[in-house]
mmCIF file of C-alpha atoms and ligand atoms in Angstrom:
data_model
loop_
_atom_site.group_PDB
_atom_site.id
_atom_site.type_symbol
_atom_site.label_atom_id
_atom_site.label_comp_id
_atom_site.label_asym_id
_atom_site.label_seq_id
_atom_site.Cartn_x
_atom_site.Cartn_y
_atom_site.Cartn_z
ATOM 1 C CA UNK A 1 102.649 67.068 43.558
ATOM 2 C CA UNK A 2 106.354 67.476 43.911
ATOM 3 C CA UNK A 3 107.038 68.432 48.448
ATOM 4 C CA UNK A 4 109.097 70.545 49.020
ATOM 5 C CA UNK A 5 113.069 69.055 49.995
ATOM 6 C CA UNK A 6 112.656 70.151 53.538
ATOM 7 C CA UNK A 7 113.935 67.184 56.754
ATOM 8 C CA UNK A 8 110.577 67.469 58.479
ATOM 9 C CA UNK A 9 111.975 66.150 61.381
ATOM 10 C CA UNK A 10 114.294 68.437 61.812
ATOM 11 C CA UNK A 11 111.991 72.307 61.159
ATOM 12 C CA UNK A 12 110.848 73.068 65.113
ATOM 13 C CA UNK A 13 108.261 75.582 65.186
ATOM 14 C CA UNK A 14 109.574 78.475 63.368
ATOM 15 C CA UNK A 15 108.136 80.727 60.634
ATOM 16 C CA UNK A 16 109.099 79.357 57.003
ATOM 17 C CA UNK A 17 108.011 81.353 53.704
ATOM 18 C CA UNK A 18 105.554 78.674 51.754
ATOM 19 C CA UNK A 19 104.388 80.058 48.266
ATOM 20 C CA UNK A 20 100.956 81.743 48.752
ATOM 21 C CA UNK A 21 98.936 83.102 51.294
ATOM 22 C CA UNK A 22 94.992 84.248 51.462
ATOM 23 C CA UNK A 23 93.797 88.211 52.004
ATOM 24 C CA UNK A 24 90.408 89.708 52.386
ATOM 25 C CA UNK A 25 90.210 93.368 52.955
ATOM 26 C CA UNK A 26 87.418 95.412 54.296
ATOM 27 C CA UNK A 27 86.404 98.718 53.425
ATOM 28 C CA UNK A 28 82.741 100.901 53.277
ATOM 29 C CA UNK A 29 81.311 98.188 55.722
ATOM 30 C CA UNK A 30 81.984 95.114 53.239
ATOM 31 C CA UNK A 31 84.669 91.900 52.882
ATOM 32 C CA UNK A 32 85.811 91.864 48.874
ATOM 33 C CA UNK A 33 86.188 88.600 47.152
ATOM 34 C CA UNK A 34 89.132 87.451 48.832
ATOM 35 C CA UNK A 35 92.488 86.245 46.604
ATOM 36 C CA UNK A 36 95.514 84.017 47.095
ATOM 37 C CA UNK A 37 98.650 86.325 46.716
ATOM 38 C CA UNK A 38 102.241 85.418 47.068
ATOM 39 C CA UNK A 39 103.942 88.942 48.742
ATOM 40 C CA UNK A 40 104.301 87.919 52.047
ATOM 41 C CA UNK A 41 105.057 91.462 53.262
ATOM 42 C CA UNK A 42 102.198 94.220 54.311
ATOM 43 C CA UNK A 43 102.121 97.475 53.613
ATOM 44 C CA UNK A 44 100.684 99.786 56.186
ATOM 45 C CA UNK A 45 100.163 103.521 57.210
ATOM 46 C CA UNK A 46 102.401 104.094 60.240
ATOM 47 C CA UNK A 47 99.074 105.334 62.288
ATOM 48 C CA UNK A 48 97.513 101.341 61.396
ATOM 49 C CA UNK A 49 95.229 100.873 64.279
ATOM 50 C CA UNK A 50 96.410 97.448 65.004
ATOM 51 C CA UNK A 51 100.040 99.270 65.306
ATOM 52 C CA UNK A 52 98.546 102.042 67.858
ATOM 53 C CA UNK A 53 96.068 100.153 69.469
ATOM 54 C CA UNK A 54 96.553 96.577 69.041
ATOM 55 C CA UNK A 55 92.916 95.704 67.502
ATOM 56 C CA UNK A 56 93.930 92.439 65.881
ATOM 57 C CA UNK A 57 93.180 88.345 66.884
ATOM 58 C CA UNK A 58 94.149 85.280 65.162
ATOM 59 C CA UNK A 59 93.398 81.668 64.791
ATOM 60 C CA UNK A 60 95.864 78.230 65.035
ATOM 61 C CA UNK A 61 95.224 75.183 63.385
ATOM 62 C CA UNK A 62 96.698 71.971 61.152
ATOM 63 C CA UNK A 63 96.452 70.567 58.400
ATOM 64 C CA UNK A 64 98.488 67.011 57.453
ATOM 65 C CA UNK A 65 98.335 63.955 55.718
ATOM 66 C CA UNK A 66 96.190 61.329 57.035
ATOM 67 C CA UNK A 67 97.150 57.752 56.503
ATOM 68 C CA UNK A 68 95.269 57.232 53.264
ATOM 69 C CA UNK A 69 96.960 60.103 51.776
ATOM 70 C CA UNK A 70 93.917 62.773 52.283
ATOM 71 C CA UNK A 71 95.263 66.224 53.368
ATOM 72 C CA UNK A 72 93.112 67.267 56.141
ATOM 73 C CA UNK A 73 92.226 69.818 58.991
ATOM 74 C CA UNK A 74 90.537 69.301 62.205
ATOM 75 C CA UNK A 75 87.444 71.257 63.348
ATOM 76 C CA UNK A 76 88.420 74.206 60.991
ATOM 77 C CA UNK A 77 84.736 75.553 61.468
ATOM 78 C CA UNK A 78 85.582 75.890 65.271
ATOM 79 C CA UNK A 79 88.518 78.307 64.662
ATOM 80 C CA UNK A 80 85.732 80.513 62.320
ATOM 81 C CA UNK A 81 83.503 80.627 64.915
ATOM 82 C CA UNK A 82 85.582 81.511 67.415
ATOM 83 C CA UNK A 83 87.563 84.245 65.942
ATOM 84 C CA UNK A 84 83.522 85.608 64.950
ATOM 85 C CA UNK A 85 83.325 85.894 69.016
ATOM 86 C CA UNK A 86 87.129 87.239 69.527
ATOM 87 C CA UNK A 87 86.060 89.369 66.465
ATOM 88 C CA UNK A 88 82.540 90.410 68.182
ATOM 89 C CA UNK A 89 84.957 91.466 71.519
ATOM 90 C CA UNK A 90 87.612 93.495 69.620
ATOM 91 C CA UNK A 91 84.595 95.537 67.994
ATOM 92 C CA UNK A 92 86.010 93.601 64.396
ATOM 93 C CA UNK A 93 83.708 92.794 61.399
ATOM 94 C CA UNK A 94 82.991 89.033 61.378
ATOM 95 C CA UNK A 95 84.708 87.332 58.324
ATOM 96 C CA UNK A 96 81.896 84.512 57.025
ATOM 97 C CA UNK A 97 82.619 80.784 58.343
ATOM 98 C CA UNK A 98 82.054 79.523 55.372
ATOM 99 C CA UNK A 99 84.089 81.921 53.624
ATOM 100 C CA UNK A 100 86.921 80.917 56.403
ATOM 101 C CA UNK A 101 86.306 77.619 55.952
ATOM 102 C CA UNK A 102 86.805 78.018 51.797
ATOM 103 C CA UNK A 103 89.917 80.302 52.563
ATOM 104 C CA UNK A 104 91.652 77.539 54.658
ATOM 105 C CA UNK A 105 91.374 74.883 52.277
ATOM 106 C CA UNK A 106 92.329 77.049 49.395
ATOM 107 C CA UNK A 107 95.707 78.264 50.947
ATOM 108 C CA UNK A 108 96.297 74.742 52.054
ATOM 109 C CA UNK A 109 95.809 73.414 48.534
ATOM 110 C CA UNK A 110 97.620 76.520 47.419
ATOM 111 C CA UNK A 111 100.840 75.403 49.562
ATOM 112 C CA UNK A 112 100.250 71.458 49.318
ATOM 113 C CA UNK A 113 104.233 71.360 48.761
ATOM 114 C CA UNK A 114 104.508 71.980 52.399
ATOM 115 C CA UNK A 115 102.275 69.331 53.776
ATOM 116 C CA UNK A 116 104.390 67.155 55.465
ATOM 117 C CA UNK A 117 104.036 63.397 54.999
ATOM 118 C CA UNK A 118 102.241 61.121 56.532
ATOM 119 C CA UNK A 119 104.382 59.556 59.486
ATOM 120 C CA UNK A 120 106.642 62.517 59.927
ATOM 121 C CA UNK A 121 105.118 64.030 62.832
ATOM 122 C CA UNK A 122 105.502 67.668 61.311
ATOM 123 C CA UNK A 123 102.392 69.311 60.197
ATOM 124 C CA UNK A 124 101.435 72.403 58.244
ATOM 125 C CA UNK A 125 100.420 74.903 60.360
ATOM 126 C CA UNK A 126 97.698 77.435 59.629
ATOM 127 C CA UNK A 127 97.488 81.072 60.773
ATOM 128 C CA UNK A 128 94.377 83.267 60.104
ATOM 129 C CA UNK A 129 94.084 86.376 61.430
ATOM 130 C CA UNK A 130 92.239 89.865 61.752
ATOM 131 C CA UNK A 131 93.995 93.378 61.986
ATOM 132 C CA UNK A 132 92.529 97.034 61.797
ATOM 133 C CA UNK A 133 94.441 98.346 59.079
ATOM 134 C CA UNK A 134 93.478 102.308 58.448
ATOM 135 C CA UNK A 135 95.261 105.205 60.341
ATOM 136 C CA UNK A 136 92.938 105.795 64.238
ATOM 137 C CA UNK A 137 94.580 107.542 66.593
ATOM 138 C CA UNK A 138 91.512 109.332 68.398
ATOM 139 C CA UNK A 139 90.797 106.143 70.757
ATOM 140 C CA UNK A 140 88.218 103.505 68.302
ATOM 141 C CA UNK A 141 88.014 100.682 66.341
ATOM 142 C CA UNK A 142 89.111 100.884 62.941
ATOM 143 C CA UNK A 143 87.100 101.191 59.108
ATOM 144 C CA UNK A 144 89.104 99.403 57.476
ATOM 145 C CA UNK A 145 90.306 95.307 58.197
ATOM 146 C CA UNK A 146 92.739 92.913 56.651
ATOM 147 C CA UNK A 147 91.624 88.853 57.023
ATOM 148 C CA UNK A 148 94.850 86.996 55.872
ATOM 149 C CA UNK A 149 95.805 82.973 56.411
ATOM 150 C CA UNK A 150 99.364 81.958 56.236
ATOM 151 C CA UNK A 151 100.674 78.587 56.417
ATOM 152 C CA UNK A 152 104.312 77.384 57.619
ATOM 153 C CA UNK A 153 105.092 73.416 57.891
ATOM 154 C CA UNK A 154 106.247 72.859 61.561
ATOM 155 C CA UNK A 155 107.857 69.797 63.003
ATOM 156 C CA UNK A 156 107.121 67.184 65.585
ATOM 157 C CA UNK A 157 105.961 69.113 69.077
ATOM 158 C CA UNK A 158 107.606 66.083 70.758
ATOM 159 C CA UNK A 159 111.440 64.641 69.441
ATOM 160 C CA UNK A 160 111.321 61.351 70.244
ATOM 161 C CA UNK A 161 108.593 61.031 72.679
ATOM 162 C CA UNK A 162 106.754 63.540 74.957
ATOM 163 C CA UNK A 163 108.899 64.320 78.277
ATOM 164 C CA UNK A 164 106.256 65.758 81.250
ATOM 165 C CA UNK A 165 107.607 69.004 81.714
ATOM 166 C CA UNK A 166 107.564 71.376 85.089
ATOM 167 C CA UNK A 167 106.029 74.371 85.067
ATOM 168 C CA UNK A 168 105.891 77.045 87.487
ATOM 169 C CA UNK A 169 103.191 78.870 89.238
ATOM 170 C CA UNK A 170 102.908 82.528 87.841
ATOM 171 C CA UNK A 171 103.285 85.800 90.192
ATOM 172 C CA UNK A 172 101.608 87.421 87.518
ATOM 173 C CA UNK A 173 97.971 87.334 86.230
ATOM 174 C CA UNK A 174 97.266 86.367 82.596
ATOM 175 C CA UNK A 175 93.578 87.887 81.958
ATOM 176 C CA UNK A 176 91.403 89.895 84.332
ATOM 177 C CA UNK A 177 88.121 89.145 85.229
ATOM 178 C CA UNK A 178 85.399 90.500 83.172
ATOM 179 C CA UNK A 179 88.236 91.118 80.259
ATOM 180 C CA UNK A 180 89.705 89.411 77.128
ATOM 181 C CA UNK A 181 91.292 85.910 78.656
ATOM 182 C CA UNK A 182 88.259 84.116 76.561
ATOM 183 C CA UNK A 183 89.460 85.342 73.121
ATOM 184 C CA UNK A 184 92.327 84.853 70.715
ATOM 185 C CA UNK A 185 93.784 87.887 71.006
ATOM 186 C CA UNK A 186 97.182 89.424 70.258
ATOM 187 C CA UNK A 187 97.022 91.596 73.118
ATOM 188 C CA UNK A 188 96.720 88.319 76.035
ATOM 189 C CA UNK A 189 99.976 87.501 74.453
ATOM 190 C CA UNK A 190 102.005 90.564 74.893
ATOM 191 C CA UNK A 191 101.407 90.483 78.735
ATOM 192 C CA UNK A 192 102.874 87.016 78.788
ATOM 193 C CA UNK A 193 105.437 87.659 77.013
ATOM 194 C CA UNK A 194 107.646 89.052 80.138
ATOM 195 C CA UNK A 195 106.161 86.596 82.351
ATOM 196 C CA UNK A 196 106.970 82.789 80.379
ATOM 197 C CA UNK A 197 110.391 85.121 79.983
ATOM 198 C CA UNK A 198 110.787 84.835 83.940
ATOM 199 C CA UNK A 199 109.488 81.609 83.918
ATOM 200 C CA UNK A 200 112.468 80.337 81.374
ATOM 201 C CA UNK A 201 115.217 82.434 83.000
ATOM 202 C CA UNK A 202 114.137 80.028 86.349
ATOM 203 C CA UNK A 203 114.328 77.160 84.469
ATOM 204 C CA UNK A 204 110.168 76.462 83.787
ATOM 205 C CA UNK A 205 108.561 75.416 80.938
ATOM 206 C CA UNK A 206 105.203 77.185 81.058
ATOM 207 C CA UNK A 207 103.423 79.269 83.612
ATOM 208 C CA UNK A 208 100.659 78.219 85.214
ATOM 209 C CA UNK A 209 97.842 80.981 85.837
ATOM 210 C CA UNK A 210 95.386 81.463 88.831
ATOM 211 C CA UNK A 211 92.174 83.705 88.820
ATOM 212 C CA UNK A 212 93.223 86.978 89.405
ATOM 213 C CA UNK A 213 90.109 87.861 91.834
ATOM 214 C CA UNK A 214 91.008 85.476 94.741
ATOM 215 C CA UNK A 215 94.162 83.460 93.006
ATOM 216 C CA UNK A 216 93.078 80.415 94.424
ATOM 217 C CA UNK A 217 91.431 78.807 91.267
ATOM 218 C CA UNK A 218 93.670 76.953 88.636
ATOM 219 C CA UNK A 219 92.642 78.962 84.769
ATOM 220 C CA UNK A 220 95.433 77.892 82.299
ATOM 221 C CA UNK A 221 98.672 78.228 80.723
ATOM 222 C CA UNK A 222 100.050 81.101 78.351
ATOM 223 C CA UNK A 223 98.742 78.829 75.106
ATOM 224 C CA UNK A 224 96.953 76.055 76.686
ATOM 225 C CA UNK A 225 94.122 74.782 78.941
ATOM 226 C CA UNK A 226 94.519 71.838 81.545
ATOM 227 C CA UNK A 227 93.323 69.107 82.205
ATOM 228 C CA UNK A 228 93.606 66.418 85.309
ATOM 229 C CA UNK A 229 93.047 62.973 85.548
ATOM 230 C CA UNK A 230 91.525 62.024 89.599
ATOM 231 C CA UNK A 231 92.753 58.819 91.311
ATOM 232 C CA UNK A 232 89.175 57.413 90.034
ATOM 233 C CA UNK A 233 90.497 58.264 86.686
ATOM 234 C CA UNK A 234 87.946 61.282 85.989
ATOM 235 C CA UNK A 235 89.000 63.858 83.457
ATOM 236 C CA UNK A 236 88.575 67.415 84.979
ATOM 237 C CA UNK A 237 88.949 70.457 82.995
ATOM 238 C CA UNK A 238 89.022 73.967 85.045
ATOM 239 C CA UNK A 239 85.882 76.192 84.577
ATOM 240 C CA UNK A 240 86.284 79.955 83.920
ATOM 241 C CA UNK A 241 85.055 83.021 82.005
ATOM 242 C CA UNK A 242 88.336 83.632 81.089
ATOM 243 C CA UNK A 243 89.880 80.784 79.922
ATOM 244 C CA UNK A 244 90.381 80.575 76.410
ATOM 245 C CA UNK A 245 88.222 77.760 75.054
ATOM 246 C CA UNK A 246 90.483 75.393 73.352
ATOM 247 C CA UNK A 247 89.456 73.159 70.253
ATOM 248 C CA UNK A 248 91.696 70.456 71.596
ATOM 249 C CA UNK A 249 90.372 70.154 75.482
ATOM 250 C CA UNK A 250 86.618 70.330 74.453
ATOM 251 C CA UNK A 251 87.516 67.347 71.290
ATOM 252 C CA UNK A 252 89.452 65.571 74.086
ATOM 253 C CA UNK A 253 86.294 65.985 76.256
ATOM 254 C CA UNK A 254 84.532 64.055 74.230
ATOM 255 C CA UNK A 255 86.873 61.302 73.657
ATOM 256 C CA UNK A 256 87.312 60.938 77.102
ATOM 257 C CA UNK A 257 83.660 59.972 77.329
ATOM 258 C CA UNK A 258 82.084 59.118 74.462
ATOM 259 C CA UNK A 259 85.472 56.662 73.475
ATOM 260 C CA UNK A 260 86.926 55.920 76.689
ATOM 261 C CA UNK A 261 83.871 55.630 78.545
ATOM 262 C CA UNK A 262 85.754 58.580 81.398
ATOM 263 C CA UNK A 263 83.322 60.581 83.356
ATOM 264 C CA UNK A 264 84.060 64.126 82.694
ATOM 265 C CA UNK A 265 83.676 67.302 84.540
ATOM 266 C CA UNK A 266 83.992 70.715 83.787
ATOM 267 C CA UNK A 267 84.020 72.829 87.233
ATOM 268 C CA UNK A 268 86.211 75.240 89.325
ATOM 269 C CA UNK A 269 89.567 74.001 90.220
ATOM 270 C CA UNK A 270 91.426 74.905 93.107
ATOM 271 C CA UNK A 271 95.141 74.634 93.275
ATOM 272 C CA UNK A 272 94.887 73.157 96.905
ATOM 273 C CA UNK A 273 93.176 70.010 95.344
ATOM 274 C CA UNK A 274 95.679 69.884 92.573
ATOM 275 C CA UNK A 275 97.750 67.477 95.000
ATOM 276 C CA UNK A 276 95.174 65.265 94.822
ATOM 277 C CA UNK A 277 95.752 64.356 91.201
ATOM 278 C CA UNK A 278 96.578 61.699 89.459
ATOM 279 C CA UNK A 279 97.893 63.174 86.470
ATOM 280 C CA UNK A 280 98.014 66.668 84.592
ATOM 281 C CA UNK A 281 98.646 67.983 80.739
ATOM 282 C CA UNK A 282 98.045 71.070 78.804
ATOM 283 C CA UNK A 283 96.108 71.060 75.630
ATOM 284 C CA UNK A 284 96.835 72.947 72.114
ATOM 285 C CA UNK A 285 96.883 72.551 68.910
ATOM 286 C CA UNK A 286 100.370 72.599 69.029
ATOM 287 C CA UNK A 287 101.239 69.904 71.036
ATOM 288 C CA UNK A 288 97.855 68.154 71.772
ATOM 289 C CA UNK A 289 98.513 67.085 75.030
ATOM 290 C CA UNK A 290 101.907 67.879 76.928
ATOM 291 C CA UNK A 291 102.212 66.166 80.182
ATOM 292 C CA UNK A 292 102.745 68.138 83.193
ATOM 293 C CA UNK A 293 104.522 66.164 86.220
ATOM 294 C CA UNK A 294 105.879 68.606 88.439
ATOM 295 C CA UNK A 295 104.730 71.720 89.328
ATOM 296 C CA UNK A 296 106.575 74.629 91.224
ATOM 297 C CA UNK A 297 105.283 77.202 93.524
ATOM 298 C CA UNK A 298 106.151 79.606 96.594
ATOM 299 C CA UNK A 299 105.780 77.087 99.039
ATOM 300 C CA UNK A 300 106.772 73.682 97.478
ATOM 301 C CA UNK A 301 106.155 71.414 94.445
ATOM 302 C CA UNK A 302 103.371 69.263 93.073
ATOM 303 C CA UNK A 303 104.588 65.689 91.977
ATOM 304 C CA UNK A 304 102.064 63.820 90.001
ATOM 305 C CA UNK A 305 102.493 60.799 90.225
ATOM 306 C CA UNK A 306 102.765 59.963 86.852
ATOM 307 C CA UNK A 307 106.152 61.152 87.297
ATOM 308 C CA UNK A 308 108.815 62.493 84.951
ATOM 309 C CA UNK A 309 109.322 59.709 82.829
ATOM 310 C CA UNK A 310 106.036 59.240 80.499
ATOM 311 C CA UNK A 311 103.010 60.449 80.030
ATOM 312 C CA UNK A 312 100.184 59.207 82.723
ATOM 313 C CA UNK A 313 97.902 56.226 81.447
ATOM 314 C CA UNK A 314 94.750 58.409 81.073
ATOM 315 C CA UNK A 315 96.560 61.221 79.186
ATOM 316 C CA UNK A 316 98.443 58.714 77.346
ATOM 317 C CA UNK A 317 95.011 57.065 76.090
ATOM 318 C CA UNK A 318 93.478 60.830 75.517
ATOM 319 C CA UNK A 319 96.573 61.966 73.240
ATOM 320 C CA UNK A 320 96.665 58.122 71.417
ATOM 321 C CA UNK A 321 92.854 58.291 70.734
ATOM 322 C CA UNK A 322 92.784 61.963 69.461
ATOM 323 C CA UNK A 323 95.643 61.698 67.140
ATOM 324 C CA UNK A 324 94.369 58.363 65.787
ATOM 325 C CA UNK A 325 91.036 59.882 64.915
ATOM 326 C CA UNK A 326 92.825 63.046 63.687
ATOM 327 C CA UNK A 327 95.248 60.822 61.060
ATOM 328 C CA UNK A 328 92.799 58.458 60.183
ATOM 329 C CA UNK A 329 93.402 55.514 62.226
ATOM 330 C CA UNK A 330 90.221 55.652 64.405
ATOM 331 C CA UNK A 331 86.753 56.820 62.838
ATOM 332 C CA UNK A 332 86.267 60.989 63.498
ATOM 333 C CA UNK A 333 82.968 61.722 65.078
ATOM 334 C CA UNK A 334 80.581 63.484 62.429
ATOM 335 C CA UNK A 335 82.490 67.087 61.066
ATOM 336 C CA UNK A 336 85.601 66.799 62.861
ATOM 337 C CA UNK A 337 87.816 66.132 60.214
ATOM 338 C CA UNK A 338 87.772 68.520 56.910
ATOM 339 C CA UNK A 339 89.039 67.004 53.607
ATOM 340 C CA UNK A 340 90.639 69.379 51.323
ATOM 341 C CA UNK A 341 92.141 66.331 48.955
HETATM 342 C C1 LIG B 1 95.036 78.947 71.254
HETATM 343 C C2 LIG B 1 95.009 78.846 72.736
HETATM 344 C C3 LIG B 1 94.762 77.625 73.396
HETATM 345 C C4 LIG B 1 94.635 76.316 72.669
HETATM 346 O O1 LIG B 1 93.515 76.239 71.838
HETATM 347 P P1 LIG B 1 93.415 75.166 70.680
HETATM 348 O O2 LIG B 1 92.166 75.540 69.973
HETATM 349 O O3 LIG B 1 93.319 73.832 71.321
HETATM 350 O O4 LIG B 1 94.645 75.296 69.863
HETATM 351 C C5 LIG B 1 94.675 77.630 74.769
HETATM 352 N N1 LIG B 1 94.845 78.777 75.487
HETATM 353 C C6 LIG B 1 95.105 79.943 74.882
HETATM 354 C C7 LIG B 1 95.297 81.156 75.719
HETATM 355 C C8 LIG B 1 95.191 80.020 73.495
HETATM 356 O O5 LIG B 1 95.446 81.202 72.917
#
């Protein structure tokens, strides 16, 4: 297989045509077979529910080459069940896992040109996603769906090494209580669109979001969930209804223990203990783990005192460990890792 001539070190994380992508459509209550197409345009009625009403949710996830040469994607039957529960929320029919599971690897294989290399840090991302396609304009869900995966090959997260980054405390709230913060939907980023704006414009790199009941617990970022390293070198991941669960924290969960041996706790954080830690990161597909060193708020700054300059230890060991077992290096536990060739 020929790649593509694209400098993977040089793409960022921008949209990039590849040849095919995967739709489903749903209609009279049932998916169809499903088919790899190459228009990469939709056609829609102007009254499209997902237009009007914003009834649509989506998935993230990578696939790359692994050291021996196997194209691969991580925990792909995490992302089906979990868009089944964003589905469930958004009153969406639930496309199979299996059938999502098939679909990812065939528009992967489909678009193998685009697979970055082994070694090159980029990767190919994967997009599935769910949107209510027929005209509604009386207040309900839609008849009719479209399921569709794209891929686009992204670069390295990190250029030449991963800088902690400062992020700021958000005046605004990201998901109420009670409402949609636990699922992947379109909607939760809309209303953070305006505030990671604010946050840029004052010279932050990602928001940080408190419950929006008593705004004293820490929940998570715009696109990722923390976690914090103690003095006693504990990994501690915030604990909230709505806190999107991420396929990266709960797989560096259990690295943390079951490979580094790290107690782990799962449990309300406040942010007047978050002085009190060692070291902080964000986790996402996209990224992994970015290191946090400094945040800002009202009152003053947090310096962890892992400081500016590098990742922490602990983080350092949680971000080495995952991507080894994710390119081969380091043996996966059972089903984490998805061979498509
Ligand atoms: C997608 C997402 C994450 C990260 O989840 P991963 O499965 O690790 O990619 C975290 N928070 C939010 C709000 C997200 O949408």
């Amino acid at each position: 297989m020929e790649k593509k001539d694209i400098n993977w070190s040089e793409i960022g994380f921008g949209y990039v045509k590849t040849d095919k992508r995967y739709v489903a459509n749903f209609k009279d209550g049932a998916w169809d077979e499903g088919a790899l197409i190459d228009d990469d345009m939709i056609l829609m009625n102007e009254c499209a529910c997902v237009l009007q009403y914003a009834q649509t949710c989506f998935e993230g996830l990578k696939a790359y080459t692994t050291e021996d040469g196997h194209i691969v994607c991580f925990r792909p039957d995490l992302n089906a069940d979990r868009m089944v529960d964003s589905c469930a929320r958004l009153e969406m029919p639930k496309f199979p896992k299996d059938k999502f599971v098939e679909a990812v690897k065939q528009v992967v294989l489909a678009n193998e040109a685009y697979v970055p290399p082994y070694g090159s840090g980029a990767t190919l991302y994967i997009r599935p996603y769910m949107f209510g396609i027929n005209p509604v304009i009386g207040v309900k869900p839609a008849d009719e769906y479209q399921f569709r995966i794209f891929t686009t090959p992204v670069g390295p997260y990190f250029k030449g090494g991963a800088k902690p980054i400062t992020i700021t405390v958000s005046d605004f709230d990201r998901a109420a209580p009670r409402g949609t913060g636990h699922i992947k939907a379109g909607l939760n980023y809309a209303m953070s669109l305006h505030p990671i704006m604010e946050a840029h414009r004052n010279g932050f790199a990602e928001n940080m979001y408190l419950d929006p009941a008593t705004r004293s617990k820490v929940e998570e970022t715009g696109g990722a969930n923390f976690l914090f390293i103690t003095k006693d070198n504990e990994v501690v991941t915030p604990k909230s209804d709505s806190i999107l669960p991420s396929i990266t924290r709960r797989s560096l969960m259990v690295v943390a223990e079951k490979y580094l041996g790290l107690k782990v706790t799962q449990r309300e954080v406040y942010f007047d203990e978050l002085k009190d830690f060692a070291e902080c990161g964000l986790c996402g597909t996209a990224a992994v783990i970015s290191p946090v060193g400094k945040i800002c708020y009202k009152d003053g700054e947090i310096n962890f005192p892992s400081g500016m300059d590098e990742m922490g230890p602990i983080t350092k060991k949680l971000y080495e460990t995952l991507t080894g077992i994710q390119m081969g290096r380091i043996e996966a536990p059972e089903g984490w890792i998805e061979v498509i060739k």
